[in-house]
mmCIF file of C-alpha atoms in Angstrom:
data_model
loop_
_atom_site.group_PDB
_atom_site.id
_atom_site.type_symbol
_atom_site.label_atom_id
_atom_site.label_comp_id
_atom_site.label_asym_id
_atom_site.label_seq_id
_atom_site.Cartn_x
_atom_site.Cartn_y
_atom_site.Cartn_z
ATOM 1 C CA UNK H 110 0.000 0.000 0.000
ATOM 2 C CA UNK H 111 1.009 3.848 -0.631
ATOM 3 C CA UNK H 112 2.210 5.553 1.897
ATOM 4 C CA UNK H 113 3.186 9.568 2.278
ATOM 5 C CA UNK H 114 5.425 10.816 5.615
ATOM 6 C CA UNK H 115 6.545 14.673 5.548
ATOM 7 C CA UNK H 116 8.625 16.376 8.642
ATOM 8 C CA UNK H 117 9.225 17.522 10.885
ATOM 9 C CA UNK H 118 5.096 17.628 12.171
ATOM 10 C CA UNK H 119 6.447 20.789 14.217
ATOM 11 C CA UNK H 120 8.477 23.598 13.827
ATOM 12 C CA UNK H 121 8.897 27.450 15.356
ATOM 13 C CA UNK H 122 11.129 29.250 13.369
ATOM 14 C CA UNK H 123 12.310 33.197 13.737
ATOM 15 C CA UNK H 124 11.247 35.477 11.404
ATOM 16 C CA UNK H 125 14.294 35.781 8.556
ATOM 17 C CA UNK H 126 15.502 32.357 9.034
ATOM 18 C CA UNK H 127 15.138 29.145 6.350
ATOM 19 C CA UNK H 128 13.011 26.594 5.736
ATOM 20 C CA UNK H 129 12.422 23.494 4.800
ATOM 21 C CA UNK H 130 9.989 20.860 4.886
ATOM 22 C CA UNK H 131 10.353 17.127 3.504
ATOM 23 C CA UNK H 132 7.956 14.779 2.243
ATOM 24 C CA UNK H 133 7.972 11.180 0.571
ATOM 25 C CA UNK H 134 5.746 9.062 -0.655
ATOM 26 C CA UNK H 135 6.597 5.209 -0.273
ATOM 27 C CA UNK H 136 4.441 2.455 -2.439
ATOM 28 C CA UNK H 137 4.092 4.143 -5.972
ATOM 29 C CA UNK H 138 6.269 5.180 -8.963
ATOM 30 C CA UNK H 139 6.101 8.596 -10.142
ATOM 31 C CA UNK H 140 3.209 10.010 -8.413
ATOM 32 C CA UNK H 141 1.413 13.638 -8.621
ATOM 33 C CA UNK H 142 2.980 15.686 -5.651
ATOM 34 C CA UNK H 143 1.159 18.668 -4.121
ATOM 35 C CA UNK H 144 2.087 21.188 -1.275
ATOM 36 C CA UNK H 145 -0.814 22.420 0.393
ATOM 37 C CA UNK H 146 -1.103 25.374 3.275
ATOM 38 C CA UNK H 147 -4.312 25.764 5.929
ATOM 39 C CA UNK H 148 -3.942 28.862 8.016
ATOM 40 C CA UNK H 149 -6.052 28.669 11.132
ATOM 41 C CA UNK H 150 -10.198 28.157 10.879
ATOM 42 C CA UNK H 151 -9.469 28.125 6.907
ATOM 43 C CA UNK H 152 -9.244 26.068 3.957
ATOM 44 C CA UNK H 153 -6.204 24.606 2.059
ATOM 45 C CA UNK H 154 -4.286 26.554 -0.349
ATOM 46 C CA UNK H 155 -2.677 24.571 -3.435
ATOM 47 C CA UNK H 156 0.906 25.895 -3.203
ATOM 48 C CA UNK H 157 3.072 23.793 -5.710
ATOM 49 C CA UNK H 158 1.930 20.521 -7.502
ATOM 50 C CA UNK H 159 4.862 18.637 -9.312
ATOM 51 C CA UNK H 160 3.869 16.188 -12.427
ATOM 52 C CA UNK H 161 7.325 14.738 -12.546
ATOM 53 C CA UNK H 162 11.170 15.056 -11.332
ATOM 54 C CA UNK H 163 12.355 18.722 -11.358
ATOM 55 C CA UNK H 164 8.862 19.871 -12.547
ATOM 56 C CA UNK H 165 7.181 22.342 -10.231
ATOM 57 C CA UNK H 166 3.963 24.361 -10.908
ATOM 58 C CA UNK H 167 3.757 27.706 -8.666
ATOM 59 C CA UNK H 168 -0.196 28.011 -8.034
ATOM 60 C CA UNK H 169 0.268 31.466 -5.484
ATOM 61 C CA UNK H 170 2.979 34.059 -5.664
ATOM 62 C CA UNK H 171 4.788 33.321 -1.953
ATOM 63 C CA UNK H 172 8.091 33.717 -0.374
ATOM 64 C CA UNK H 173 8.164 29.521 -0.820
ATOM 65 C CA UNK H 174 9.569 27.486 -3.569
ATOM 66 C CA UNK H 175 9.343 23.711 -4.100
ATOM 67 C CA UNK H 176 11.667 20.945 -5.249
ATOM 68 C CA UNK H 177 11.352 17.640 -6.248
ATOM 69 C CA UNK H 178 14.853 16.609 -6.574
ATOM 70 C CA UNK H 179 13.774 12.245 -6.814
ATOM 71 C CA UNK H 180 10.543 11.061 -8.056
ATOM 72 C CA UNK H 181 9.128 10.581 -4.809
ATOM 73 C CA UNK H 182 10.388 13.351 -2.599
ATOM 74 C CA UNK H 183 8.790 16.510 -2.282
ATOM 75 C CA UNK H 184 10.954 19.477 -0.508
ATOM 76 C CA UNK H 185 9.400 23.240 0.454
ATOM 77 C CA UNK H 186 11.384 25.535 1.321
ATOM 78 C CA UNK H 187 11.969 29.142 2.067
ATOM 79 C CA UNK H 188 15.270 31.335 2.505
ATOM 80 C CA UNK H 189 14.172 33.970 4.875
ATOM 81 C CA UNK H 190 10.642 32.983 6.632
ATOM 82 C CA UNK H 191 7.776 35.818 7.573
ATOM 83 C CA UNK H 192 5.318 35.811 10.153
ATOM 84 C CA UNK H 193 2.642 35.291 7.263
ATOM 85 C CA UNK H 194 4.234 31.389 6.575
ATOM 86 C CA UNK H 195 3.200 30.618 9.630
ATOM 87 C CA UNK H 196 0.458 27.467 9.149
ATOM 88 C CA UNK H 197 -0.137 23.512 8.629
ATOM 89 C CA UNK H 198 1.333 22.706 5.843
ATOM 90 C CA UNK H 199 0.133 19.378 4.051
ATOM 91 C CA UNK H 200 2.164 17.461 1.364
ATOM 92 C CA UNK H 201 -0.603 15.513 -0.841
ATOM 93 C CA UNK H 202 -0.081 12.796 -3.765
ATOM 94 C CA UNK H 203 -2.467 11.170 -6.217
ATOM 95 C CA UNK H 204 -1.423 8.075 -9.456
ATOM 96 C CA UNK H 205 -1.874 11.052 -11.838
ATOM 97 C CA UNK H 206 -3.996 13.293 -13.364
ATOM 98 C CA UNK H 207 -7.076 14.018 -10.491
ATOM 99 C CA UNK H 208 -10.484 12.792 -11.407
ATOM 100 C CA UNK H 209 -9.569 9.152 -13.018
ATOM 101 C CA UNK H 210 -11.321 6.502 -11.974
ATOM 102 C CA UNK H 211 -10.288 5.862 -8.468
ATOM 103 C CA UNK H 212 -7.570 8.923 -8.319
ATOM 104 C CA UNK H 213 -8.147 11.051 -5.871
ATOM 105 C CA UNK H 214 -5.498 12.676 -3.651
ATOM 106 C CA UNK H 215 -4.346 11.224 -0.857
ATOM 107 C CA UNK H 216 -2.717 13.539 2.645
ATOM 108 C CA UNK H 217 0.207 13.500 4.837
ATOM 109 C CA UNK H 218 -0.399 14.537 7.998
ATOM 110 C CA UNK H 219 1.028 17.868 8.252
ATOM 111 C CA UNK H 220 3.152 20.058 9.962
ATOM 112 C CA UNK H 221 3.268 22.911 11.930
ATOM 113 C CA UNK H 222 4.934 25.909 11.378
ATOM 114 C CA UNK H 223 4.642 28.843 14.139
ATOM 115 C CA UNK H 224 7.261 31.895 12.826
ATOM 116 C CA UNK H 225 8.031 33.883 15.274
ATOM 117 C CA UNK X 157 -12.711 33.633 -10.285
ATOM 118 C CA UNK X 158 -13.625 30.272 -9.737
ATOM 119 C CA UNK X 159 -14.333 29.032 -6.528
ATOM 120 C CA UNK X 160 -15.633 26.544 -4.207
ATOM 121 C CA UNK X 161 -17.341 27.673 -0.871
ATOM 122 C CA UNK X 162 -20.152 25.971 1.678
ATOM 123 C CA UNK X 163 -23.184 27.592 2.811
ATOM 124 C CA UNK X 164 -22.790 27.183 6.776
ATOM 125 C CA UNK X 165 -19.581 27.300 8.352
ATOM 126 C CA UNK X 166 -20.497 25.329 11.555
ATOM 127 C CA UNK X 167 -23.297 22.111 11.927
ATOM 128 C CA UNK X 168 -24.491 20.926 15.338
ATOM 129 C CA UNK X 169 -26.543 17.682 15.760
ATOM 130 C CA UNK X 170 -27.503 15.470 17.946
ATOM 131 C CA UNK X 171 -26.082 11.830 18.065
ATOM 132 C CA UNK X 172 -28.332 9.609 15.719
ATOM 133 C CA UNK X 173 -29.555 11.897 13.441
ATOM 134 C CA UNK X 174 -28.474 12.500 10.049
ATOM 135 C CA UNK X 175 -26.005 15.773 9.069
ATOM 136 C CA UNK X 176 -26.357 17.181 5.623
ATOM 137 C CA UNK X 177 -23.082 18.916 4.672
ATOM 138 C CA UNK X 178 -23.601 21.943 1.496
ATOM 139 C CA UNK X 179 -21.019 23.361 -0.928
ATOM 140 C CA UNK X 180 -21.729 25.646 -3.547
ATOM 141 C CA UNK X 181 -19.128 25.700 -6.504
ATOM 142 C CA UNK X 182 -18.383 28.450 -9.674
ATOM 143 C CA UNK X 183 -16.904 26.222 -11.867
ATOM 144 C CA UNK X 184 -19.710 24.913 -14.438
ATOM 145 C CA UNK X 185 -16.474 22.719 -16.335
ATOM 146 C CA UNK X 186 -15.849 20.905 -13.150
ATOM 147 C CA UNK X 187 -16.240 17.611 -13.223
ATOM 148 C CA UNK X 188 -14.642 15.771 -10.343
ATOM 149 C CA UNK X 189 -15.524 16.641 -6.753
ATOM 150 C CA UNK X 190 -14.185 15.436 -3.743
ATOM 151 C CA UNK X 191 -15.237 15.434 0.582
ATOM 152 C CA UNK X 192 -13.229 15.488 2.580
ATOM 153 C CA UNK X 193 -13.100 14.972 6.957
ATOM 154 C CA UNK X 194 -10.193 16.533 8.599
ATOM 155 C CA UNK X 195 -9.612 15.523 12.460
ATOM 156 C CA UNK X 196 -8.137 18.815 14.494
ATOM 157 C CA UNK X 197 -3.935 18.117 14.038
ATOM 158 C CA UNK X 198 -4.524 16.483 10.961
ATOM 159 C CA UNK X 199 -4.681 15.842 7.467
ATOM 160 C CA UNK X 200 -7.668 15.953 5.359
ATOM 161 C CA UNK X 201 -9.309 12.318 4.935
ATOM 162 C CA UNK X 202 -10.792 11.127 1.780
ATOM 163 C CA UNK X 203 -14.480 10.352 2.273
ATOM 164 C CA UNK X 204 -16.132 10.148 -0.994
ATOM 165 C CA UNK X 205 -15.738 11.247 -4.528
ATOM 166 C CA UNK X 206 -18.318 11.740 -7.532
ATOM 167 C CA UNK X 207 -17.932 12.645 -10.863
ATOM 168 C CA UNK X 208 -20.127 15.136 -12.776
ATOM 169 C CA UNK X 209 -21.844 12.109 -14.712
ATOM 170 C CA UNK X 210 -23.336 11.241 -11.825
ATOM 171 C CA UNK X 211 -26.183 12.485 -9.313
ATOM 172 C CA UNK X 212 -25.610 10.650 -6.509
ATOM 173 C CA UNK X 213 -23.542 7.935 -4.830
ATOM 174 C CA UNK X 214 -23.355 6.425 -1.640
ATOM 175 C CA UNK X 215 -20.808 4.913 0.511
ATOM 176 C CA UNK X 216 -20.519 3.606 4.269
ATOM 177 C CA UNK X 217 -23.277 5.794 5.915
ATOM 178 C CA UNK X 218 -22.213 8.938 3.172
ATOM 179 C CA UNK X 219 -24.087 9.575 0.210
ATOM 180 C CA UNK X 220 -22.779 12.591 -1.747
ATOM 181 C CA UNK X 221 -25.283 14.318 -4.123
ATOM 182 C CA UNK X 222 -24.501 16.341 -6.801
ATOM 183 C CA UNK X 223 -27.241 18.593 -8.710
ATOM 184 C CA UNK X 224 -25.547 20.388 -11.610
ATOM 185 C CA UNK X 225 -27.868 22.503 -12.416
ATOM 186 C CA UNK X 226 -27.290 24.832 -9.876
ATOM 187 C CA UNK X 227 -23.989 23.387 -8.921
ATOM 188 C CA UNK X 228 -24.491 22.391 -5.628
ATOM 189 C CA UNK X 229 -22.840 19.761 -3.756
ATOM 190 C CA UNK X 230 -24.128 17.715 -0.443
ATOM 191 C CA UNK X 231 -23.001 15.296 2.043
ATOM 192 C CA UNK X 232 -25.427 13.316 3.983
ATOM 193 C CA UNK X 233 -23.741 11.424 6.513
ATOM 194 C CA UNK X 234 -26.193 8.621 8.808
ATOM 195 C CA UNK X 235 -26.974 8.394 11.800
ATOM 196 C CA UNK X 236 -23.822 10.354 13.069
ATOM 197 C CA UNK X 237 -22.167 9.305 15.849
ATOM 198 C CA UNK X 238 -19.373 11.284 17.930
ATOM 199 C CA UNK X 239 -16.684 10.404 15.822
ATOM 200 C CA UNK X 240 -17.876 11.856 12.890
ATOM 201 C CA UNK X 241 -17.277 15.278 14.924
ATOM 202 C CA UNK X 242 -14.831 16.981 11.973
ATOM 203 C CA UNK X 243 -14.261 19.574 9.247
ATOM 204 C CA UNK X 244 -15.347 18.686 5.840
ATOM 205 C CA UNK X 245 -14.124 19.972 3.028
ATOM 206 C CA UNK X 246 -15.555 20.199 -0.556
ATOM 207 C CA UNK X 247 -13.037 20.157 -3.185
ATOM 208 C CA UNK X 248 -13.314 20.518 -6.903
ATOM 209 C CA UNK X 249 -10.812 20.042 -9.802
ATOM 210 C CA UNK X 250 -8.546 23.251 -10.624
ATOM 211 C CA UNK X 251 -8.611 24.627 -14.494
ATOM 212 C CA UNK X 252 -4.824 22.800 -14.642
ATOM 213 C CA UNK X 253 -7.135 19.967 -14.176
ATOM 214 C CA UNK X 254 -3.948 18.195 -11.865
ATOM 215 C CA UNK X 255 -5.010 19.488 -8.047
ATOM 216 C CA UNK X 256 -7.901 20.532 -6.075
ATOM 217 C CA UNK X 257 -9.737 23.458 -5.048
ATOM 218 C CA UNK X 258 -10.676 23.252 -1.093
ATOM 219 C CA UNK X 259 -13.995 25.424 0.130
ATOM 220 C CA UNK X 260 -13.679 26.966 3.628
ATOM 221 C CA UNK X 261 -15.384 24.094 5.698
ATOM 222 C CA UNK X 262 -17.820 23.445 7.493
ATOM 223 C CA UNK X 263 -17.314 22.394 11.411
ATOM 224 C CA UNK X 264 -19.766 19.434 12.051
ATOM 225 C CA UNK X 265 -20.051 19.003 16.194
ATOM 226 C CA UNK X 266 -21.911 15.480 16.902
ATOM 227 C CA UNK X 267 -23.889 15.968 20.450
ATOM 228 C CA UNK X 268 -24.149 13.148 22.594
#
């Protein structure tokens, strides 16, 4: 079965310094990969979705980036962090294109990031 | 531009009785939706999907409706129990046609 680990589940990080948050998906070749962010009492935000290796798809304008540097690892990352970052942030992964029979996409379970 | 959103942003009921979950979406070419239950500290969990050839379809104690006309989206969940205490999310296909668009949630609170 597919599996899909990201860390670390908690972070507090000052204002100006780096990022970066890892995720990997275990039990599937070259899988969608999707960044999502859920500031408190609201909804997810599609950050970065990755088709392949080295392909990354910016949905927001954001002091983030993403890399996918192996076919089943996921990185975000930021060089200088704001207060704004602050959230849960949830790495995601579906077979392939969403809305195939049976392809959906599937959650990690998140991490926290408090900036402060 | 497009969007997904629900009509009420919290649900109370008592245990036993049946919750009815509603999401509005924009998009008229959308045509995969998703719900979804997140657990406070975690990540979203698949429920149930439909696609936009279909009206209805029901899974363990969820039946998802979807009426395209005025693109409108419902969960009915049975005979809730205190577990089922969540957020759920709608979620529709982006233009890109490769991730998801998430509503705001709605807070269901099961009542013993």
């Amino acid at each position: 079965s597919q599996t899909i680990h990201q860390w670390p589940a908690t972070l507090v990080q000052p204002v100006g310094s780096p990022l970066s948050l890892e995720c990997t998906v275990e039990g599937t070749s070259n899988p969608n990969l999707y960044w999502y962010r859920q500031a408190a009492g609201r909804g997810l935000q599609l950050l970065f979705y990755s088709v392949g290796i080295g392909q990354i798809s910016s949905e927001v304008p954001q002091n983030l980036s993403a890399s996918r540097p192996q076919d089943r690892q996921f990185i975000l990352s930021s060089k200088k962090l704001l207060l704004s970052d602050s959230g849960f942030y949830l790495c995601a992964w579906s077979v392939s294109r969403v809305g195939g029979p049976g392809n959906t996409i599937y959650f990690g379970e998140g991490s926290w990031l408090t900036v402060v | 531009g497009e969007s997904v959103g629900l009509h009420l942003p919290t649900l109370s009921v008592q245990e036993g009785d049946n919750s009815i979950i509603n999401c509005a979406y924009s998009n008229s070419a959308s045509d995969y939706f998703i719900w979804y239950k997140q657990e406070s500290g975690k990540g979203p969990q698949f429920i149930i999907d439909i696609r936009s050839n279909m009206d209805k379809r029901q899974g363990q104690r969820v039946t998802v409706l979807l009426n395209k006309t005025v693109k409108h989206l419902s969960l009915q969940i049975a005979a809730t129990q205190p577990g089922d205490s969540a957020v759920y999310f709608c979620a529709e296909i982006t233009n890109s046609g490769y991730a998801l668009n998430f509503g705001k949630g709605t807070s269901l609170l099961v009542t013993p």
